[in-house]
Coordinates of N, CA and C and ligand atoms in Angstrom, one line a residue:
X154 N 173.8 160.3 79.7 CA 173.5 161.5 79.0 C 173.6 161.3 77.5
X155 N 172.8 161.6 76.6 CA 173.1 161.2 75.3 C 173.5 162.6 74.5
X156 N 174.7 163.1 75.0 CA 175.2 164.1 74.3 C 176.5 164.0 73.8
X157 N 176.8 164.0 72.4 CA 178.2 163.8 71.8 C 179.2 164.8 72.4
X158 N 180.1 164.2 72.9 CA 181.2 165.1 73.6 C 182.1 166.0 72.6
X159 N 182.6 165.1 71.7 CA 183.3 165.9 70.6 C 182.5 167.0 70.0
X160 N 181.3 166.8 69.8 CA 180.4 167.5 69.1 C 180.1 168.8 70.0
X161 N 180.0 168.6 71.2 CA 179.4 169.8 72.1 C 180.8 170.6 72.5
X162 N 181.9 169.9 72.4 CA 183.1 170.6 72.7 C 183.5 171.7 71.6
X163 N 182.8 171.4 70.4 CA 183.1 172.4 69.4 C 182.3 173.6 69.3
X164 N 181.1 173.6 70.3 CA 180.3 174.6 70.3 C 181.0 175.8 71.4
X165 N 180.9 176.9 70.9 CA 181.5 178.2 71.7 C 180.7 178.4 72.9
X166 N 181.5 178.6 74.1 CA 180.7 178.9 75.3 C 181.6 178.9 76.6
X167 N 181.0 179.3 77.6 CA 181.8 179.3 78.8 C 181.3 178.4 80.0
X168 N 181.1 177.1 79.5 CA 180.5 176.3 80.6 C 181.5 175.3 80.9
X169 N 181.7 174.9 82.2 CA 182.7 174.0 82.7 C 181.8 172.6 82.4
X170 N 182.5 171.5 82.3 CA 182.0 170.3 82.0 C 181.1 169.7 83.1
X171 N 181.7 170.1 84.5 CA 181.0 169.5 85.7 C 179.7 170.4 85.7
X172 N 179.9 171.6 85.4 CA 178.5 172.7 85.5 C 177.4 172.0 84.5
X173 N 177.9 171.7 83.4 CA 177.2 171.3 82.3 C 176.2 170.0 82.6
X174 N 177.0 168.9 83.3 CA 176.6 167.8 83.8 C 175.6 168.1 84.9
X175 N 175.8 169.0 85.8 CA 174.9 169.2 86.8 C 173.7 170.1 86.3
X176 N 173.8 170.8 85.3 CA 172.7 171.6 84.8 C 171.8 170.4 84.2
X177 N 172.4 169.5 83.4 CA 171.5 168.5 82.9 C 170.7 167.6 83.9
X178 N 171.5 167.3 85.0 CA 170.9 166.6 86.1 C 169.7 167.2 86.8
X179 N 170.0 168.7 87.0 CA 169.0 169.4 87.7 C 167.7 169.6 86.8
X180 N 168.0 169.8 85.4 CA 166.9 169.9 84.6 C 166.1 168.7 84.4
X181 N 166.7 167.5 84.4 CA 166.2 166.3 84.3 C 165.1 166.1 85.5
X182 N 165.5 166.6 86.7 CA 164.8 166.4 87.8 C 163.6 167.5 87.9
X183 N 164.0 168.8 87.5 CA 162.8 169.9 87.4 C 161.8 169.7 86.5
X184 N 162.2 169.2 85.1 CA 161.6 169.3 83.9 C 160.2 168.4 83.9
X185 N 160.1 167.7 85.0 CA 159.0 166.6 85.1 C 157.7 167.5 85.6
X186 N 158.0 168.7 86.2 CA 157.0 169.7 86.7 C 156.5 170.7 85.8
X187 N 157.3 171.0 84.8 CA 156.8 171.9 83.8 C 158.1 172.5 83.0
X188 N 157.8 173.5 82.1 CA 159.1 173.9 81.1 C 160.0 174.7 82.0
X189 N 161.3 174.8 81.4 CA 162.3 175.4 81.9 C 162.8 176.7 81.1
X190 N 163.5 177.6 81.8 CA 163.9 178.7 81.0 C 165.4 179.0 81.4
X191 N 166.1 179.7 80.3 CA 167.5 180.1 80.5 C 167.6 181.5 80.0
X192 N 168.3 182.5 80.7 CA 168.5 183.8 80.4 C 170.1 183.8 79.9
X193 N 170.2 184.1 78.4 CA 171.7 184.1 78.0 C 171.9 182.9 77.3
X194 N 171.4 182.8 75.9 CA 171.8 181.6 75.0 C 172.9 181.5 74.6
X195 N 173.6 182.7 74.1 CA 174.8 182.8 73.4 C 174.9 181.8 72.1
X196 N 175.9 180.9 72.1 CA 175.7 179.8 71.0 C 175.2 178.7 71.2
X197 N 174.5 178.5 72.4 CA 173.6 177.2 72.7 C 174.1 176.3 73.4
X198 N 175.4 176.4 74.1 CA 176.1 175.2 74.7 C 175.2 174.8 76.0
X199 N 174.7 175.6 76.8 CA 173.9 175.1 77.9 C 172.7 174.8 77.3
X200 N 172.2 175.4 76.3 CA 170.9 175.0 76.0 C 170.8 173.5 75.6
X201 N 171.9 172.9 75.0 CA 172.0 171.5 74.6 C 171.9 170.7 75.8
X202 N 172.5 171.1 76.8 CA 172.3 170.1 78.1 C 171.1 170.2 78.7
X203 N 170.5 171.6 78.7 CA 169.1 171.8 79.5 C 168.0 171.3 78.3
X204 N 168.2 171.4 77.1 CA 167.3 170.9 76.1 C 167.2 169.6 76.1
X205 N 168.4 168.8 76.2 CA 168.2 167.3 76.2 C 167.7 166.8 77.3
X206 N 167.7 167.4 78.3 CA 167.0 167.0 79.7 C 165.6 167.2 79.4
X207 N 165.3 168.5 78.9 CA 163.8 168.7 78.7 C 162.9 167.8 77.6
X208 N 163.9 167.3 76.6 CA 163.4 166.3 75.7 C 163.0 165.2 76.3
X209 N 163.7 164.5 77.4 CA 163.5 163.4 78.2 C 162.2 163.4 78.9
X210 N 162.0 164.8 79.3 CA 160.8 164.9 80.2 C 159.5 165.4 79.2
X211 N 159.8 165.3 78.0 CA 158.7 165.7 77.1 C 158.3 167.4 77.2
X212 N 159.2 168.2 77.6 CA 158.7 169.6 77.9 C 159.7 170.4 77.1
X213 N 159.6 171.8 77.4 CA 160.5 172.5 76.6 C 161.3 173.5 77.4
X214 N 162.4 174.0 76.7 CA 163.4 175.2 77.1 C 163.3 176.3 76.4
X215 N 162.7 177.5 77.1 CA 162.8 178.8 76.4 C 164.2 179.4 76.8
X216 N 164.7 179.9 75.7 CA 166.1 180.4 75.8 C 166.1 181.8 75.2
X217 N 166.3 182.9 76.3 CA 166.2 184.2 76.2 C 167.7 184.6 75.7
X218 N 167.6 185.6 74.7 CA 169.0 186.4 74.4 C 168.4 187.6 73.2
X219 N 169.1 188.6 73.3 CA 168.9 189.5 72.2 C 169.8 189.2 71.1
X220 N 170.9 188.4 71.5 CA 171.8 187.8 70.4 C 172.8 188.9 69.7
X221 N 172.8 190.1 70.5 CA 173.9 190.9 70.0 C 175.1 191.1 70.9
X222 N 175.1 190.1 71.8 CA 176.4 189.9 72.7 C 176.2 190.8 74.1
X223 N 177.0 190.3 75.0 CA 177.1 191.0 76.3 C 178.0 192.2 76.2
X224 N 177.9 193.1 77.1 CA 179.0 194.2 77.1 C 180.5 193.7 76.9
X225 N 180.8 192.5 77.7 CA 182.2 192.2 77.4 C 182.5 191.2 76.4
X226 N 181.6 191.2 75.4 CA 181.7 190.4 74.2 C 181.7 191.4 72.9
X227 N 181.7 192.5 73.2 CA 181.7 193.7 72.2 C 183.1 193.8 71.4
X228 N 183.4 194.2 70.4 CA 184.7 194.4 69.8 C 185.6 195.3 70.9
X229 N 186.7 194.7 70.9 CA 187.8 195.5 72.0 C 187.7 194.9 73.4
X230 N 186.7 194.3 73.7 CA 186.5 193.8 75.1 C 187.0 192.3 75.2
X231 N 187.3 192.0 76.7 CA 187.9 190.7 77.0 C 187.3 189.6 76.3
X232 N 186.0 189.3 76.2 CA 185.5 188.2 75.6 C 184.8 188.4 74.2
X233 N 185.6 189.2 73.3 CA 185.1 189.5 72.0 C 185.6 188.3 71.2
X234 N 184.7 187.5 70.5 CA 185.1 186.7 69.3 C 184.7 187.0 67.9
X235 N 186.0 187.4 67.1 CA 185.6 187.8 65.6 C 184.9 187.0 64.9
X236 N 184.7 185.6 65.2 CA 183.7 184.8 64.4 C 182.3 185.1 64.5
X237 N 182.0 185.9 65.6 CA 180.5 186.1 65.9 C 180.1 187.6 65.4
X238 N 181.0 188.1 64.6 CA 180.8 189.5 64.1 C 180.1 189.4 62.9
X239 N 178.8 190.0 62.6 CA 178.1 190.0 61.3 C 178.9 191.0 60.3
X240 N 179.4 190.4 59.1 CA 180.1 191.3 58.3 C 179.3 192.5 57.6
X241 N 178.1 192.2 57.5 CA 177.3 193.2 56.9 C 177.1 194.5 57.8
X242 N 176.5 194.1 59.0 CA 176.2 195.2 60.1 C 177.4 195.5 60.7
X243 N 178.5 194.7 61.0 CA 179.7 195.2 61.9 C 179.4 194.9 63.4
X244 N 178.3 194.1 63.5 CA 177.8 194.0 64.9 C 177.8 192.5 65.2
X245 N 178.0 192.3 66.7 CA 177.8 190.7 67.0 C 176.5 190.1 66.8
X246 N 176.4 189.0 66.3 CA 175.1 188.3 66.1 C 175.4 186.9 66.4
X247 N 174.9 186.3 67.6 CA 175.1 185.1 68.0 C 173.9 184.0 67.4
X248 N 172.8 184.8 67.0 CA 171.6 183.8 66.6 C 172.0 182.9 65.7
X249 N 172.8 183.1 64.6 CA 173.0 182.0 63.6 C 173.7 180.8 64.1
X250 N 174.7 181.2 64.9 CA 175.5 180.2 65.6 C 174.6 179.4 66.6
X251 N 173.6 180.0 67.5 CA 172.7 179.3 68.3 C 171.8 178.4 67.7
X252 N 171.3 178.9 66.4 CA 170.3 178.1 65.7 C 170.8 177.0 65.1
X253 N 172.2 177.2 64.7 CA 172.8 176.0 64.3 C 173.1 174.9 65.2
X254 N 173.5 175.3 66.4 CA 173.9 174.4 67.5 C 172.4 173.7 67.8
X255 N 171.3 174.3 68.1 CA 170.1 173.8 68.2 C 169.8 172.5 67.2
X256 N 170.0 173.0 66.1 CA 169.5 172.2 64.9 C 170.6 170.9 64.9
X257 N 171.9 171.3 65.1 CA 172.8 170.1 65.0 C 172.5 168.9 66.1
X258 N 171.9 169.5 67.2 CA 171.6 168.5 68.2 C 170.1 167.9 68.4
X259 N 169.5 168.3 67.3 CA 168.2 167.8 66.8 C 167.1 168.4 68.1
X260 N 167.3 169.5 68.5 CA 166.6 170.1 69.6 C 165.4 171.5 69.0
X261 N 165.2 171.3 67.7 CA 164.4 172.4 67.2 C 163.0 172.4 67.8
X262 N 162.6 171.2 68.0 CA 161.0 171.4 68.7 C 161.1 171.2 70.1
X263 N 162.3 171.4 70.8 CA 162.4 171.5 72.5 C 162.9 172.9 72.9
X264 N 163.9 173.2 72.3 CA 164.5 174.7 72.7 C 163.8 175.7 71.8
X265 N 163.1 176.7 72.5 CA 162.4 177.7 71.8 C 163.2 179.1 72.1
X266 N 163.8 179.8 71.1 CA 164.4 180.9 71.3 C 163.3 182.1 71.4
X267 N 163.8 182.8 72.4 CA 163.0 184.1 72.6 C 164.0 185.2 72.5
X268 N 163.9 186.0 71.5 CA 164.7 187.0 71.1 C 164.5 188.5 71.5
X269 N 165.1 188.8 72.4 CA 164.8 189.9 73.0 C 165.4 190.3 74.3
X270 N 165.3 191.4 75.0 CA 165.6 191.6 76.3 C 165.0 190.8 77.2
X271 N 165.7 190.3 78.4 CA 165.1 189.4 79.3 C 164.1 190.3 80.1
X272 N 164.2 191.6 80.3 CA 163.6 192.5 81.1 C 161.9 192.6 80.5
X273 N 162.3 192.9 79.2 CA 161.0 193.0 78.4 C 159.9 192.0 78.3
X274 N 160.7 190.7 78.1 CA 160.0 189.5 78.1 C 159.4 189.0 79.5
X275 N 160.3 189.3 80.7 CA 159.9 189.0 81.9 C 158.7 189.7 82.4
X276 N 158.6 190.9 81.9 CA 157.5 191.8 82.4 C 156.1 191.2 82.0
X277 N 156.0 190.4 80.8 CA 154.8 190.1 80.4 C 154.5 188.3 80.7
X278 N 155.6 187.9 81.3 CA 155.6 186.6 81.2 C 154.5 186.0 82.3
X279 N 153.9 185.0 81.9 CA 152.7 184.2 82.9 C 153.1 182.8 83.2
X280 N 153.9 182.1 82.5 CA 154.1 180.6 82.6 C 154.8 180.3 83.8
X281 N 154.4 179.4 84.7 CA 155.3 178.9 85.7 C 156.5 178.0 85.3
X282 N 157.5 178.4 85.9 CA 158.8 177.6 85.4 C 159.2 176.6 86.4
X283 N 159.7 175.3 85.9 CA 160.3 174.5 87.0 C 161.9 174.8 87.2
X284 N 162.4 175.5 86.3 CA 163.9 175.8 86.5 C 164.2 177.1 85.7
X285 N 164.9 178.0 86.3 CA 165.4 179.2 85.5 C 166.8 179.2 85.8
X286 N 167.6 179.4 84.6 CA 169.1 179.4 84.8 C 169.5 181.0 84.3
X287 N 169.9 181.7 85.3 CA 170.4 183.0 85.1 C 172.0 183.2 84.7
X288 N 172.0 183.5 83.2 CA 173.3 183.7 82.7 C 173.4 184.7 81.7
X289 N 172.7 185.6 81.9 CA 172.7 186.8 80.8 C 173.8 187.9 81.1
X290 N 173.4 189.1 80.9 CA 174.4 190.1 81.1 C 174.9 190.0 82.6
X291 N 176.1 190.1 82.8 CA 176.8 190.1 84.0 C 177.0 191.4 84.8
X292 N 176.3 192.3 84.1 CA 176.3 193.8 84.9 C 175.4 193.7 86.1
X293 N 175.7 194.6 87.2 CA 174.9 194.2 88.4 C 173.4 194.5 88.3
X294 N 173.2 195.8 87.9 CA 171.7 196.1 87.6 C 171.1 195.0 86.6
X295 N 171.6 194.5 85.6 CA 171.0 193.5 84.7 C 170.7 192.2 85.5
X296 N 171.7 191.7 86.2 CA 171.6 190.4 87.1 C 170.5 190.7 88.2
X297 N 170.6 191.8 88.7 CA 169.5 192.2 89.7 C 168.1 192.1 89.1
X298 N 168.2 192.7 87.9 CA 166.8 192.9 87.2 C 166.2 191.5 86.8
X299 N 167.1 190.7 86.4 CA 166.8 189.3 85.9 C 166.4 188.5 87.2
X300 N 167.0 188.7 88.3 CA 166.6 187.9 89.5 C 165.1 188.6 90.0
X301 N 165.1 189.8 90.1 CA 163.8 190.3 90.6 C 162.4 190.0 89.7
X302 N 162.7 190.1 88.4 CA 161.6 190.1 87.4 C 161.1 188.4 87.3
X303 N 162.4 187.5 87.1 CA 162.1 186.3 86.7 C 161.9 185.3 88.0
X304 N 162.3 185.7 89.0 CA 162.2 184.6 90.1 C 160.9 184.5 90.6
X305 N 160.0 185.3 90.5 CA 158.6 185.1 90.7 C 158.0 183.8 90.0
X306 N 158.6 183.7 88.9 CA 157.9 182.6 88.0 C 158.7 181.1 88.4
X307 N 159.5 181.0 89.3 CA 159.7 179.5 89.7 C 158.7 179.0 90.5
X308 N 158.4 177.7 90.2 CA 157.4 177.1 90.8 C 157.9 176.8 92.2
X309 N 157.1 176.4 93.3 CA 157.5 175.9 94.5 C 158.1 174.6 94.3
X310 N 159.4 174.4 94.8 CA 160.1 173.2 94.5 C 161.0 173.3 93.3
X311 N 160.9 174.3 92.6 CA 161.5 174.5 91.4 C 163.0 175.2 91.6
X312 N 163.9 175.2 90.6 CA 165.3 175.5 90.7 C 165.4 177.0 90.2
X313 N 166.2 177.8 91.1 CA 166.7 179.1 90.7 C 168.3 178.9 90.6
X314 N 168.7 179.2 89.3 CA 170.4 178.8 89.1 C 171.0 180.0 88.8
X315 N 172.2 180.2 89.2 CA 173.0 181.3 88.7 C 174.4 180.9 88.1
X316 N 174.8 181.5 87.0 CA 176.1 181.1 86.7 C 177.0 182.2 87.0
X317 N 178.3 181.9 87.1 CA 179.5 182.6 87.3 C 179.5 183.3 88.7
X318 N 179.1 182.4 89.8 CA 179.3 182.9 91.1 C 180.6 182.6 91.7
X319 N 181.4 183.9 92.0 CA 182.6 183.9 92.4 C 182.6 184.6 93.7
X320 N 183.1 184.0 94.9 CA 183.0 184.8 96.2 C 184.3 185.6 96.1
X321 N 185.4 185.0 95.4 CA 186.6 185.8 95.4 C 186.8 186.7 94.2
X322 N 186.9 188.1 94.4 CA 186.8 188.9 93.3 C 188.0 188.7 92.3
X323 N 189.2 187.8 92.8 CA 190.3 187.6 92.0 C 189.7 186.6 90.8
X324 N 188.9 185.8 91.0 CA 188.4 184.8 90.1 C 187.3 185.1 89.0
X325 N 186.6 186.3 89.4 CA 185.6 186.6 88.6 C 184.8 187.9 89.1
X326 N 184.0 188.5 88.0 CA 183.2 189.5 88.5 C 182.1 189.4 89.6
X327 N 181.8 190.4 90.4 CA 181.0 190.1 91.6 C 179.4 190.1 91.5
X328 N 179.1 190.8 90.4 CA 177.7 191.1 90.3 C 176.9 189.7 90.5
X329 N 177.0 188.7 89.7 CA 176.1 187.5 90.1 C 176.2 186.9 91.5
X330 N 177.3 187.2 92.1 CA 177.6 186.6 93.5 C 176.7 187.5 94.3
X331 N 176.8 188.9 94.3 CA 175.9 189.8 95.1 C 174.5 189.5 94.8
X332 N 174.1 189.1 93.8 CA 172.6 188.9 93.6 C 172.2 187.6 94.2
X333 N 173.0 186.7 93.9 CA 173.0 185.2 94.5 C 172.8 185.4 95.9
X334 N 173.7 186.4 96.7 CA 173.3 186.3 98.2 C 172.3 186.9 98.6
X335 N 171.8 188.1 97.7 CA 170.5 188.7 98.0 C 169.4 187.7 98.1
X336 N 169.4 186.7 96.9 CA 168.3 185.6 96.9 C 168.4 184.7 98.1
X337 N 169.5 184.5 98.6 CA 169.7 183.5 99.8 C 169.1 184.3 100.9
X338 N 169.5 185.7 101.1 CA 169.0 186.3 102.3 C 167.4 186.7 102.2
X339 N 166.9 186.4 101.2 CA 165.4 186.5 101.0 C 164.5 185.4 101.8
X340 N 165.4 184.5 102.1 CA 164.8 183.4 102.9 C 163.7 182.4 102.1
X341 N 163.6 182.9 100.8 CA 162.6 182.2 100.1 C 163.1 180.9 99.3
X342 N 164.5 180.6 99.6 CA 165.0 179.6 98.8 C 166.0 178.7 99.8
X343 N 165.9 177.3 99.6 CA 166.8 176.6 100.2 C 168.2 176.5 99.3
X344 N 169.2 176.7 100.0 CA 170.6 176.6 99.1 C 171.2 175.3 98.9
X345 N 171.6 174.9 97.8 CA 172.2 173.6 97.6 C 173.7 173.9 97.3
X346 N 174.5 172.7 97.6 CA 175.9 173.0 97.3 C 176.2 173.5 96.0
X347 N 177.1 174.3 95.9 CA 177.6 174.9 94.5 C 178.1 173.8 93.6
X348 N 178.3 174.1 92.3 CA 178.9 173.0 91.5 C 180.0 174.1 90.7
X349 N 181.2 174.0 91.0 CA 182.0 175.1 90.4 C 181.4 176.4 90.5
X350 N 181.1 177.3 89.6 CA 180.7 178.5 89.9 C 179.1 178.4 89.6
X351 N 178.6 177.3 89.6 CA 177.1 177.2 89.5 C 176.3 177.2 90.8
X352 N 175.8 178.4 91.1 CA 174.7 178.5 92.4 C 173.4 177.9 92.2
X353 N 173.2 177.2 93.1 CA 171.8 176.4 92.9 C 170.9 176.7 94.2
X354 N 169.8 177.1 93.9 CA 168.6 177.4 95.0 C 167.4 176.7 94.6
X355 N 166.7 176.4 95.7 CA 165.4 175.7 95.4 C 164.2 176.6 96.1
X356 N 163.3 176.9 95.4 CA 162.0 177.8 95.7 C 161.4 176.8 96.8
X357 N 161.4 177.4 98.1 CA 160.5 176.7 99.1 C 159.0 176.7 98.9
X358 N 158.6 175.5 99.5 CA 157.3 175.3 99.1 C 156.2 175.9 100.1
Ligands
LIG474 MG1 178.1 182.2 82.3

């Protein structure tokens, strides 16, 4: 993998090293069949891993985010980061950081930012995708919407990935886990072994 470790370690984000390597590996496999998409760009850490794999396959990564931070990233909340506050508006704005990351890793022609709500974009989306990584808002309704709206766009044999799957409530919020279970129960996917908190499903043919 041609990603500079010191450089990527400086990018803000909540991605374990093993998860990052697995994302890259899965995307390298998937991307031969078509474009990939992630929900939840934040500052672009996972976009670098997915985007680098997309570059090797001469495809693209669509990266969706409204860039105003999730519920838990707002001032006073658990994951608030003052560096991300826009001084003029007093609001969280991750777009500047995201664009810098993408540009620093030379991925401007590979990673395509889609700025808006995943639901709004998903409702008009038509392009089949070889991989979808769901890592947007972790509120139950939001994860459920992302799953219900976007999962139709995964190609047969393509990957549907969920971040932050914790079966133990002591380790993390349960919304992604509950939606992940729902996807498994649908019978539409083959389940692969998890990688840390990364849930991996393959759309059946
Ligand atoms: Mg996450």
